Amino acid sequence: MIDIFSLKVEDIVSKIKDAQLTSVEVCQKYIERINKYEKDVKAWVHFDKKLLLEKAEEADEHRRSGKPTGPLHGIPVALKDIIGTIDMPTECGTPIRKGKSYSQNAEIVDLLLSAGAIVMGKTATSELAYLGPSKTTNPHDHSRTPGGSSSGSAACVGSFMAPLSIGSQTGGSIIRPASYCGVVGYKPTYGLISRNGVLKTSDKLDHIGVFGRSVEDVAMLARVLIKKDNHDKATVHYSTEDMLSETKKGPLFEPKFIFYKTDNWKLLDKKSKDAFEYFIKSFKKNIEVFDTPSYFKDIHKYHQIIHETDLANNFGLYFKKYKKKLSKYMQDAISKGNKHSAKDYAEAIDFMKRSYDSYEEVFEDYHGVLTPSSPGVAPKGLKSTGTAEFNKVWSYLGTQKMLKKVINQLDIPRRQVLVEAVVADISDNDALALGLSTITGSLGDVQTSVQLGATNLMQLAADTITDMTAVINLLASNTTSDILSTPSIITIDNEEAEIIVGRNVPFLTGSFNDTNNSAFQTLERQDVGVTLRIKPQISEGDTIRLDILQEVSSIDATITSSNDTVTSKKSIKTNVMVNNEEMIVIGGLIDEKLTDSEFKIPVLGSIPLLGGLFRNTSQVMEKRNLVIFIKTSIIDYRGNNDGLQKLTDSKYSQIEELLGDKDRPKFTIVPKLYEPHLQEHIKK
């Protein structure tokens, strides 16, 4: 029997993929740990064993069917109970939200699901992610605090009740619990992980972070979550493609670090001081000890002003309606926040910006900062979560600029995705087969494990079709099909693209007469035609998650209205995982129209009066089906692999062939995208 607790997450993923392990087996092992240790650790606030096993079985069935799998397929992940989910409560550590769920998943939850991960349940948090301790104990000594506010998230990993977990940090709520519970905690640079759908305590200070038992495990989870999100304006793009591999082979250049003996150095216990002194001495070639910057002493004051003011703004309603249900910690914080003036808050924000600029200068010559995560081991007692004095500086600064030099050396251009589509309207009055019998005969085998229905999806074998030309030729030769559009879009990874082919039509919205009996109308213009909106997200193994919205609308001339223009519309909105260069078919939207048909004998059927004897009139119900063929291709233009140039040349050759002008001299439409300076930086 495989000992999953001795394996890294990457190894578990590999064994699940190779069918050496199942997700059900993995989850069952963690359930056994929870049954044994949860009564003492108290890390969970919502855990449904039955639901977890059902999700694990679904993950196993997905893999067995041969469908694409994500980088965390079948891996259970725990969530701090401030992260919104549809299918389980999000209570945020307060009785005020008892039994309440969010109306939609947080962005990071959707990213987890897209990566194939399984949400295990919710872990305990300090009240509203602030200071009020949760019920959780330290997994190594139940008389000691696990830290906070991400207490349950750190403790469940530290007690082997979950392989990975997600928490948050506003002061020291990732790094300190990780230190106390003996696990790896990663608080990324501010803006790398979306907070959309997560309880907001302070927009300027809140970070999402992760826990694991190794650096590699943390990297596995972090690279799934690090995505730009348009719904969180703080997020930025950062390439995570090499994140895991770099944890294994180490840096590509000799790193240089700064060690600050901050004013909190005196808080460190003797063993911790001795350990750090030894560490600095052992790596003196790579570490320089600096005096604490003068502006650091003011950061704690300004951090507190921002934090308390934001708590007062965000939880003012709770304070007004449910004050008695709030802890003294929260009551005091909100009361103080209400007393901070707008001038105080503005000054704290302004100081933050000036601190960023000063802090950035450090990384002109250095790659990182070393500092203690806590004064020592977890303190005795459960009435406090310990001090965040060693963490607040870095939460305030957000480490916003600290990776600049590394990014300049290692970052690579974002990959792009080519999306080709064929939108067709197919008539099928015989069998509601959407014309797929014809398609099968011409294009090869069809995977029929998923039946195409009202909103279902059918996936063609990846090796069946190499380009869209075969699809277009097939549909064009079929008299029962009508090609509505063949849009082609190139967009950057994780960026939405849209193409509209149609007309901008005026619609009457009102008619009025003024006091002078002058009549006027108000109009609103809308796009009518074919719209394709798509957002691709590239995952590990070049699998692609597609957010697709396809809409076909037209003016319906068969319906008359005295007041307005009438339109008909067909639309499909779905999310799907596909492999690179794979084609999918989405369809099943059926429209019915009753039409009159007439059969008559030539000449005789046209004779007045007597012609009726030689004519036959009937009504036919015509069914038409909207079918969309979509193929995605990753365009990689790193180094000297100019994928975009090759694509352009290929498309231009196709145009030349269609025009029949093969002897025309070729020329370059798009300039070369080679970026040798990136290679030069890497070599240095």
XYZ file of C-alpha atoms in Angstrom:
684
model
C 0.000 0.000 0.000
C 1.323 3.433 -0.969
C 2.045 5.756 1.957
C 0.560 8.991 0.623
C 1.738 11.000 3.640
C 5.350 10.436 2.623
C 4.705 11.684 -0.909
C 4.839 15.186 -2.278
C 1.709 16.490 -3.975
C 3.371 16.277 -7.385
C 3.996 12.563 -6.822
C 0.383 11.945 -5.752
C -0.868 13.723 -8.880
C 1.430 11.571 -11.021
C 0.283 8.326 -9.406
C -3.384 9.287 -9.824
C -2.757 10.082 -13.475
C -1.023 6.699 -13.977
C -3.842 4.884 -12.123
C -1.492 3.732 -9.345
C -3.711 5.635 -6.937
C -7.277 6.851 -7.062
C -8.578 10.096 -5.695
C -11.011 8.086 -3.580
C -8.093 6.239 -1.954
C -6.274 9.511 -1.256
C -9.335 11.181 0.251
C -10.140 8.092 2.320
C -6.680 8.263 3.926
C -7.220 11.894 4.910
C -10.677 11.065 6.242
C -9.064 8.451 8.509
C -6.631 11.107 9.802
C -9.486 13.530 10.427
C -11.465 10.880 12.311
C -8.424 10.243 14.508
C -7.064 13.743 15.220
C -9.806 16.325 14.613
C -11.302 15.941 18.094
C -8.050 17.351 19.547
C -6.882 19.749 16.818
C -10.339 21.188 15.954
C -9.176 22.524 12.581
C -12.461 22.104 10.681
C -15.720 24.038 10.805
C -17.345 22.340 7.805
C -16.418 18.868 6.640
C -18.719 16.443 4.798
C -17.126 13.020 4.352
C -19.865 11.792 2.011
C -19.595 14.851 -0.256
C -15.792 14.565 -0.353
C -15.927 10.930 -1.481
C -18.563 11.760 -4.106
C -16.289 14.470 -5.546
C -13.334 12.073 -5.460
C -15.334 9.440 -7.362
C -16.254 12.064 -9.973
C -12.573 12.941 -10.349
C -11.663 9.285 -10.840
C -14.416 8.784 -13.397
C -13.213 11.897 -15.239
C -9.709 10.435 -15.470
C -10.924 6.978 -16.518
C -12.937 8.514 -19.369
C -9.741 9.874 -20.919
C -10.701 13.527 -20.557
C -7.965 16.148 -19.965
C -6.811 16.455 -16.368
C -5.461 19.503 -14.580
C -2.275 19.971 -12.527
C -4.042 19.174 -9.214
C -6.427 16.518 -10.464
C -7.905 14.492 -7.624
C -6.023 16.386 -4.878
C -8.075 17.508 -1.835
C -7.509 21.132 -0.720
C -8.784 22.815 2.468
C -10.132 26.389 2.454
C -10.078 29.018 5.172
C -13.644 29.777 6.178
C -13.629 33.243 4.628
C -13.372 31.950 1.047
C -16.743 31.946 -0.692
C -18.280 28.712 -1.930
C -21.705 27.867 -3.306
C -22.037 24.336 -2.003
C -20.956 24.817 1.615
C -21.313 27.536 4.292
C -18.873 30.434 4.595
C -19.290 31.604 8.189
C -16.098 33.699 8.583
C -15.593 32.727 12.214
C -18.625 34.632 13.493
C -22.093 33.497 14.654
C -23.513 36.371 12.636
C -22.993 34.314 9.469
C -24.043 30.949 10.906
C -25.085 28.597 8.078
C -24.771 31.271 5.364
C -23.226 30.585 1.950
C -21.957 32.827 -0.819
C -23.988 33.224 -4.020
C -20.963 32.280 -6.123
C -17.563 30.684 -5.768
C -14.526 32.820 -5.103
C -12.229 33.188 -8.105
C -9.588 30.980 -6.476
C -12.176 28.234 -5.918
C -13.002 28.204 -9.630
C -9.275 28.061 -10.416
C -8.921 25.079 -8.071
C -11.830 23.269 -9.714
C -10.445 23.988 -13.179
C -7.144 22.460 -12.071
C -8.996 19.300 -11.007
C -8.625 19.854 -7.253
C -11.307 18.845 -4.758
C -12.478 21.258 -2.064
C -12.346 19.260 1.190
C -14.169 21.684 3.440
C -13.729 24.857 5.486
C -11.108 25.394 8.185
C -11.418 27.480 11.339
C -10.487 31.150 11.290
C -10.188 33.887 13.844
C -13.317 36.010 14.028
C -13.674 37.861 10.711
C -10.017 37.031 10.042
C -8.890 39.359 12.841
C -7.644 38.565 16.361
C -10.392 36.650 18.160
C -8.950 33.107 18.525
C -10.721 30.159 16.937
C -11.261 26.781 18.603
C -8.180 25.304 16.882
C -5.178 24.019 18.845
C -1.583 23.508 17.799
C -1.250 20.035 16.205
C 2.096 19.416 17.966
C 1.025 20.597 21.409
C -2.684 21.112 22.060
C -1.934 23.500 24.920
C -0.350 26.004 22.521
C -1.837 28.368 19.927
C -1.661 27.437 16.223
C -1.468 31.151 15.385
C -4.057 33.097 13.455
C -6.067 34.123 11.746
C -5.520 31.164 9.367
C -5.369 28.811 12.332
C -7.305 25.859 10.895
C -5.608 26.061 7.499
C -2.138 25.741 9.037
C -3.157 23.155 11.659
C -4.890 20.774 9.215
C -1.725 20.580 7.084
C 0.499 20.321 10.165
C -1.562 17.357 11.440
C -1.661 15.617 8.007
C -5.425 16.110 7.759
C -4.985 17.850 4.381
C -2.112 17.965 1.884
C -2.715 21.606 0.947
C -4.723 24.524 2.257
C -5.464 28.169 1.514
C -5.485 31.031 4.014
C -5.128 34.798 4.093
C -2.877 37.416 5.676
C -3.564 41.014 6.607
C -0.957 41.266 9.383
C 0.783 37.932 9.907
C -1.921 35.325 9.345
C -0.022 33.067 6.918
C 3.578 33.247 8.008
C 3.037 33.093 11.772
C 0.652 30.054 11.794
C 2.995 28.272 9.376
C 5.877 28.851 11.775
C 3.903 27.729 14.831
C 2.516 24.587 13.133
C 5.749 23.533 11.420
C 4.588 23.782 7.796
C 5.566 25.854 4.767
C 3.575 29.072 4.422
C 3.703 31.287 1.350
C 2.351 34.843 1.391
C 2.860 36.001 -2.187
C 3.516 39.502 -3.389
C 0.426 41.714 -3.095
C -1.645 41.348 -6.249
C -0.557 37.890 -7.374
C -3.637 35.982 -6.125
C -7.193 37.241 -6.551
C -9.282 38.106 -3.484
C -12.526 38.206 -5.459
C -15.166 36.316 -3.478
C -13.101 36.319 -0.259
C -14.127 38.190 2.909
C -12.687 41.689 2.640
C -11.088 43.048 5.805
C -8.694 45.563 4.224
C -8.308 46.067 0.494
C -4.828 47.599 0.898
C -3.492 44.873 3.206
C -5.311 41.607 2.415
C -3.261 38.825 0.788
C -4.241 35.263 -0.151
C -1.625 32.669 0.798
C -1.121 28.905 0.846
C 0.137 26.142 3.132
C 1.889 22.860 2.348
C 4.422 20.452 3.809
C 7.181 21.324 1.340
C 8.239 24.198 -0.885
C 7.380 22.081 -3.921
C 3.861 21.446 -2.595
C 3.328 25.139 -2.032
C 4.563 25.905 -5.548
C 2.133 23.324 -6.995
C -0.807 25.135 -5.410
C 0.400 28.720 -5.842
C 0.969 28.483 -9.570
C -2.651 27.401 -10.048
C -3.940 30.398 -8.074
C -1.647 33.114 -9.452
C -3.758 34.621 -12.214
C -4.742 38.122 -13.137
C -8.406 38.720 -12.327
C -10.240 41.710 -13.753
C -12.593 41.624 -10.767
C -9.707 42.328 -8.382
C -8.033 45.496 -9.582
C -4.955 44.808 -7.449
C -4.011 41.673 -9.390
C -1.186 41.697 -11.895
C 0.083 39.172 -14.404
C 3.044 37.069 -13.382
C 4.338 34.017 -15.207
C 4.314 30.874 -13.042
C 5.346 28.470 -15.761
C 8.740 27.688 -14.204
C 7.663 28.091 -10.602
C 7.774 24.404 -9.703
C 10.906 23.519 -11.659
C 12.830 26.407 -10.096
C 12.089 25.055 -6.605
C 13.886 21.849 -7.594
C 16.961 23.117 -9.411
C 17.516 26.312 -7.461
C 18.179 29.838 -8.732
C 19.811 30.454 -12.082
C 22.052 33.101 -10.569
C 23.862 33.712 -7.287
C 21.301 35.280 -4.915
C 22.069 38.151 -2.570
C 19.980 38.766 0.541
C 19.595 41.437 3.188
C 19.027 40.584 6.830
C 17.333 43.273 8.894
C 17.720 43.182 12.656
C 14.571 45.179 13.159
C 13.531 46.852 16.385
C 11.713 43.594 17.175
C 14.990 41.658 17.386
C 14.827 42.017 21.165
C 11.542 40.050 21.178
C 13.265 36.938 19.818
C 13.949 34.116 22.270
C 17.566 33.031 22.802
C 17.382 29.830 20.741
C 15.955 31.699 17.760
C 18.629 34.419 18.019
C 21.378 31.805 18.152
C 19.917 29.969 15.159
C 19.740 33.122 13.053
C 23.257 34.191 14.023
C 24.559 30.785 12.948
C 22.587 30.959 9.704
C 23.920 34.397 8.819
C 27.488 33.326 9.594
C 27.194 30.159 7.488
C 25.935 32.020 4.415
C 27.831 35.276 4.859
C 28.782 35.270 1.160
C 25.109 35.636 0.237
C 23.789 37.651 3.201
C 24.478 41.202 4.340
C 23.235 42.516 7.671
C 21.740 46.006 7.458
C 20.456 48.466 9.972
C 16.725 48.825 9.988
C 15.526 51.612 7.638
C 14.370 54.619 9.631
C 10.878 54.623 8.132
C 10.197 51.067 9.376
C 9.440 52.339 12.888
C 6.344 54.204 11.565
C 4.966 51.308 9.557
C 3.312 49.589 12.525
C 1.388 52.776 13.365
C 0.190 53.279 9.797
C -0.613 49.601 9.322
C -2.879 49.793 12.361
C -4.640 52.936 11.109
C -5.415 51.347 7.743
C -6.440 48.020 9.255
C -8.762 49.466 11.919
C -10.328 52.005 9.570
C -11.042 49.344 6.951
C -12.528 47.031 9.604
C -14.842 49.840 10.677
C -15.903 50.494 7.080
C -16.358 46.843 6.130
C -18.027 45.613 9.317
C -19.785 48.756 10.469
C -23.183 47.137 9.863
C -22.261 44.167 12.045
C -21.112 46.598 14.749
C -24.416 48.488 14.557
C -26.796 45.511 14.433
C -24.916 42.669 16.148
C -22.443 44.353 18.482
C -23.038 41.865 21.289
C -22.155 38.978 18.954
C -18.736 40.472 18.239
C -15.679 39.780 20.406
C -14.033 42.499 22.437
C -11.128 42.390 19.948
C -13.423 43.323 17.083
C -15.457 45.852 19.031
C -12.311 47.700 20.083
C -10.854 47.648 16.565
C -14.036 49.026 14.983
C -14.369 51.678 17.696
C -10.784 52.819 17.053
C -11.371 52.714 13.300
C -14.349 55.036 13.634
C -12.125 57.544 15.428
C -9.435 57.701 12.748
C -9.946 60.777 10.613
C -9.912 60.892 6.825
C -6.650 62.810 7.135
C -5.116 60.014 9.233
C -6.137 57.399 6.696
C -4.900 59.437 3.723
C -1.575 59.992 5.490
C -1.219 56.229 6.103
C -1.906 55.475 2.431
C 0.493 58.196 1.286
C 3.200 56.820 3.586
C 2.599 53.362 2.097
C 3.252 54.680 -1.408
C 6.416 56.493 -0.325
C 7.568 53.348 1.490
C 7.131 51.336 -1.714
C 9.487 53.710 -3.525
C 12.097 53.596 -0.778
C 11.816 49.845 -0.460
C 12.264 49.379 -4.205
C 15.781 50.782 -4.041
C 16.833 47.771 -1.961
C 16.224 45.456 -4.879
C 18.458 47.254 -7.276
C 21.266 45.160 -5.804
C 19.547 42.449 -3.715
C 17.040 39.693 -4.442
C 15.289 39.288 -1.120
C 15.022 40.032 2.580
C 15.503 37.546 5.408
C 13.687 38.088 8.690
C 12.216 35.997 11.545
C 8.612 34.915 11.126
C 7.853 34.880 14.852
C 9.623 35.476 18.193
C 9.986 31.715 18.724
C 7.844 28.613 19.224
C 4.094 28.889 19.613
C 3.150 30.483 22.953
C 1.255 28.547 25.618
C -2.486 29.124 25.912
C -5.373 29.528 23.459
C -6.585 33.015 24.381
C -4.170 34.675 21.953
C -2.842 33.860 18.481
C 0.616 35.296 19.176
C 2.221 38.481 17.903
C 2.406 39.597 14.270
C 5.086 42.221 14.899
C 7.560 40.412 12.662
C 5.040 40.260 9.830
C 3.174 43.565 9.687
C 5.976 45.429 7.925
C 5.901 43.017 4.998
C 2.105 42.957 4.778
C 2.104 46.760 4.740
C 4.776 46.918 2.061
C 3.100 44.068 0.218
C 6.517 43.146 -1.116
C 5.082 44.972 -4.122
C 8.382 45.690 -5.787
C 10.704 43.093 -4.355
C 10.610 40.707 -7.298
C 11.354 43.393 -9.878
C 14.965 42.456 -10.456
C 14.192 38.742 -10.591
C 11.319 39.361 -12.993
C 13.585 41.416 -15.242
C 15.965 38.493 -15.365
C 13.609 35.569 -15.629
C 10.132 36.638 -16.732
C 9.010 35.604 -20.198
C 6.364 36.957 -22.550
C 2.864 35.666 -21.952
C 1.714 32.930 -24.273
C -1.176 33.512 -26.623
C -4.033 31.318 -27.750
C -5.478 31.100 -31.243
C -9.187 30.318 -31.201
C -10.736 29.231 -34.489
C -14.457 28.712 -34.735
C -17.102 27.720 -37.224
C -20.656 28.677 -36.359
C -23.200 26.731 -38.374
C -26.961 26.465 -38.549
C -27.836 22.854 -39.446
C -31.251 21.648 -40.566
C -32.313 18.231 -39.398
C -35.892 17.164 -39.864
C -35.328 13.442 -39.733
C -33.493 12.336 -36.620
C -32.349 15.340 -34.576
C -28.816 14.100 -35.087
C -27.540 17.586 -35.813
C -26.075 16.378 -39.065
C -23.425 14.419 -37.150
C -23.952 11.249 -39.173
C -22.510 13.121 -42.110
C -19.736 14.533 -39.991
C -18.823 11.100 -38.668
C -18.409 9.651 -42.135
C -16.107 12.397 -43.306
C -14.065 13.274 -40.254
C -13.471 9.957 -38.530
C -14.342 8.456 -35.190
C -16.438 10.408 -32.738
C -16.225 10.033 -28.954
C -19.830 9.298 -28.053
C -19.348 9.006 -24.279
C -21.145 12.324 -23.962
C -24.411 12.533 -25.865
C -24.991 15.828 -27.606
C -28.189 17.306 -26.259
C -29.790 20.545 -25.267
C -26.728 22.070 -23.674
C -24.271 19.174 -23.717
C -20.884 18.905 -25.312
C -19.386 16.398 -27.711
C -15.660 16.179 -28.067
C -14.079 14.969 -31.278
C -10.924 12.855 -31.088
C -7.923 15.150 -30.935
C -6.185 13.416 -33.837
C -9.194 13.440 -36.123
C -9.016 16.992 -37.484
C -5.872 19.021 -38.070
C -7.460 22.313 -39.153
C -10.809 23.959 -39.693
C -10.662 23.627 -43.476
C -12.163 20.117 -43.384
C -15.065 21.319 -41.254
C -15.754 24.310 -43.499
C -15.580 22.222 -46.677
C -17.879 19.609 -45.194
C -20.502 22.102 -44.060
C -20.272 24.110 -47.278
C -20.971 20.960 -49.317
C -23.962 20.056 -47.173
C -27.160 21.628 -48.510
C -28.854 21.336 -45.103
C -26.285 23.484 -43.308
C -25.650 27.209 -43.331
C -22.273 28.598 -42.192
C -23.052 31.759 -40.225
C -19.521 32.801 -39.342
C -15.926 31.574 -39.184
C -14.337 33.861 -36.582
C -10.663 33.547 -35.657
C -9.268 35.279 -32.559
C -5.817 35.524 -30.999
C -5.719 36.551 -27.346
C -3.243 36.529 -24.475
C -3.492 33.815 -21.836
C -6.251 34.643 -19.304
C -7.462 37.671 -21.275
C -10.966 37.844 -22.741
C -11.369 38.432 -26.470
C -14.482 39.222 -28.467
C -15.442 39.324 -32.104
C -18.752 40.647 -33.438
C -20.001 40.234 -36.995
C -23.323 41.938 -37.642
C -25.209 45.221 -37.552
C -25.856 47.844 -34.937
C -29.651 48.112 -34.971
C -31.778 50.905 -33.412
C -34.572 49.823 -31.066
C -37.418 52.116 -30.055
C -37.418 52.647 -26.281
C -39.958 55.460 -25.932
C -42.187 57.984 -27.639
C -43.083 61.356 -26.126
C -44.915 64.576 -26.792
C -43.625 67.742 -25.166
C -45.680 70.758 -24.053
C -45.520 72.216 -27.554
C -47.012 69.007 -29.016
C -43.683 68.179 -30.638
C -43.280 64.417 -30.888
C -39.948 62.680 -30.445
C -38.681 59.165 -29.915
C -35.834 57.646 -27.933
C -33.740 54.865 -29.416
C -31.251 52.359 -28.090
C -28.755 50.687 -30.446
C -27.802 47.022 -30.019
C -25.539 44.656 -31.891
C -27.368 42.026 -33.944
C -25.395 39.246 -35.595
C -22.781 36.713 -34.510
C -20.843 37.298 -31.276
C -18.042 35.087 -29.974
C -16.611 35.959 -26.549
C -13.928 33.664 -25.212
C -11.384 33.637 -22.367
C -8.667 30.958 -22.434
C -6.600 29.997 -19.367
C -3.538 27.826 -20.002
C -2.858 25.197 -17.336
C -0.097 22.672 -16.798
C 0.426 20.204 -19.626
C -0.954 22.755 -22.105
C -4.549 22.029 -21.166
C -6.769 25.037 -21.729
C -9.837 26.149 -19.800
C -12.243 27.999 -22.079
C -14.943 30.401 -20.892
C -17.174 30.573 -23.965
C -20.113 32.781 -24.859
C -21.492 32.293 -28.351
C -24.525 34.290 -29.470
C -26.326 34.434 -32.784
C -29.090 37.005 -33.131
C -31.116 38.301 -36.060
C -34.094 40.475 -36.850
C -37.160 38.258 -37.065
C -39.072 39.422 -40.122
C -41.799 36.822 -39.576
C -43.062 38.596 -36.459
C -44.495 42.068 -36.712
C -44.860 44.493 -33.857
C -46.358 47.929 -33.917
C -44.020 49.135 -31.225
C -40.629 47.623 -31.786
C -38.276 45.527 -33.841
C -38.350 41.843 -32.873
C -35.159 39.794 -32.756
C -34.475 36.096 -32.383
C -31.461 34.890 -30.441
C -29.556 31.678 -29.785
C -26.746 31.628 -27.250
C -24.432 29.175 -25.558
C -22.454 29.928 -22.410
C -20.193 27.237 -20.996
C -16.824 26.370 -19.431
C -14.772 23.487 -20.792
C -11.288 21.965 -20.493
C -9.533 21.022 -23.753
C -6.093 19.929 -24.842
C -3.901 22.022 -27.098
C -4.779 21.576 -30.811
C -7.997 19.805 -29.859
C -11.353 20.463 -31.497
C -14.670 20.461 -29.682
C -18.247 20.707 -30.826
C -20.857 22.538 -28.821
C -24.459 22.461 -29.831
C -28.005 21.366 -29.375
C -29.829 24.696 -29.493
C -32.920 23.826 -31.532
C -35.203 26.307 -33.255
C -38.486 25.238 -34.800
C -40.251 27.018 -37.646
C -43.471 26.061 -39.432
C -43.176 26.612 -43.192
C -45.570 26.127 -46.084
C -44.458 23.910 -48.943
C -46.191 23.361 -52.305
C -45.824 20.511 -54.767
C -47.322 20.837 -58.261
C -47.117 19.196 -61.634
C -45.379 21.526 -64.082
C -47.722 23.475 -66.414
C -50.836 21.665 -65.224
C -50.447 22.946 -61.674
C -50.456 26.532 -62.947
C -53.782 26.372 -64.861
C -56.329 28.756 -63.275
C -59.099 27.018 -61.324
C -58.284 23.496 -62.633
C -54.636 23.792 -61.433
C -55.722 23.018 -57.892
C -56.286 19.437 -58.941
C -52.616 19.120 -59.796
C -51.191 20.914 -56.687
C -50.603 19.802 -53.122
C -49.955 22.213 -50.249
C -48.630 21.105 -46.860
C -47.005 22.514 -43.741
C -43.552 21.327 -42.649
C -41.974 21.776 -39.226
C -38.345 22.719 -39.884
C -35.882 22.187 -37.053
C -32.587 24.060 -37.129
C -29.687 23.498 -34.763
C -26.916 25.894 -33.789
C -23.587 24.042 -33.741
C -20.214 25.601 -32.968
C -16.882 23.976 -33.819
C -13.987 25.386 -31.788
C -10.281 24.624 -32.015
C -7.642 26.155 -29.730
C -3.911 26.382 -30.409
C -1.258 27.730 -28.038
C 1.138 30.170 -29.688
C 4.496 30.097 -27.959
C 6.899 32.832 -29.055
C 9.572 32.556 -26.405
C 13.182 32.707 -27.488
C 13.575 31.958 -31.195
C 10.364 29.980 -31.577
C 8.348 32.554 -33.458
C 4.954 30.888 -33.352
C 3.008 34.006 -34.282
C 5.138 34.545 -37.359
C 4.635 30.945 -38.459
C 0.879 31.289 -37.939
C 0.772 34.477 -40.005
C 2.768 32.912 -42.832
C 0.461 29.878 -42.797
C -2.690 32.011 -42.973
C -1.234 34.133 -45.745
C -0.373 30.987 -47.739
C -3.965 29.831 -47.393
C -5.191 33.185 -48.706
C -2.803 32.987 -51.661
C -4.031 29.487 -52.452
C -7.662 30.535 -52.314
C -6.918 33.493 -54.603
C -5.059 31.229 -56.988
C -2.010 33.511 -57.031
C 0.695 31.121 -55.947
C 3.458 32.907 -57.883
C 3.083 36.162 -55.956
C 6.302 37.030 -54.046
C 5.952 36.358 -50.329
C 6.439 39.141 -47.815
C 6.340 39.412 -44.039
C 3.108 40.790 -42.633
C 4.074 40.718 -38.942
C 7.605 41.642 -37.792
C 9.778 39.064 -36.096
C 9.100 38.680 -32.396
C 12.489 37.347 -31.369
C 13.609 38.812 -28.039
C 17.292 37.851 -27.660
C 17.719 40.237 -24.717
C 15.764 37.799 -22.579
C 18.241 35.074 -23.346
C 21.109 37.411 -22.560
C 19.660 38.166 -19.130
C 19.250 34.501 -18.371
C 22.834 33.726 -19.367
C 24.127 36.355 -16.967
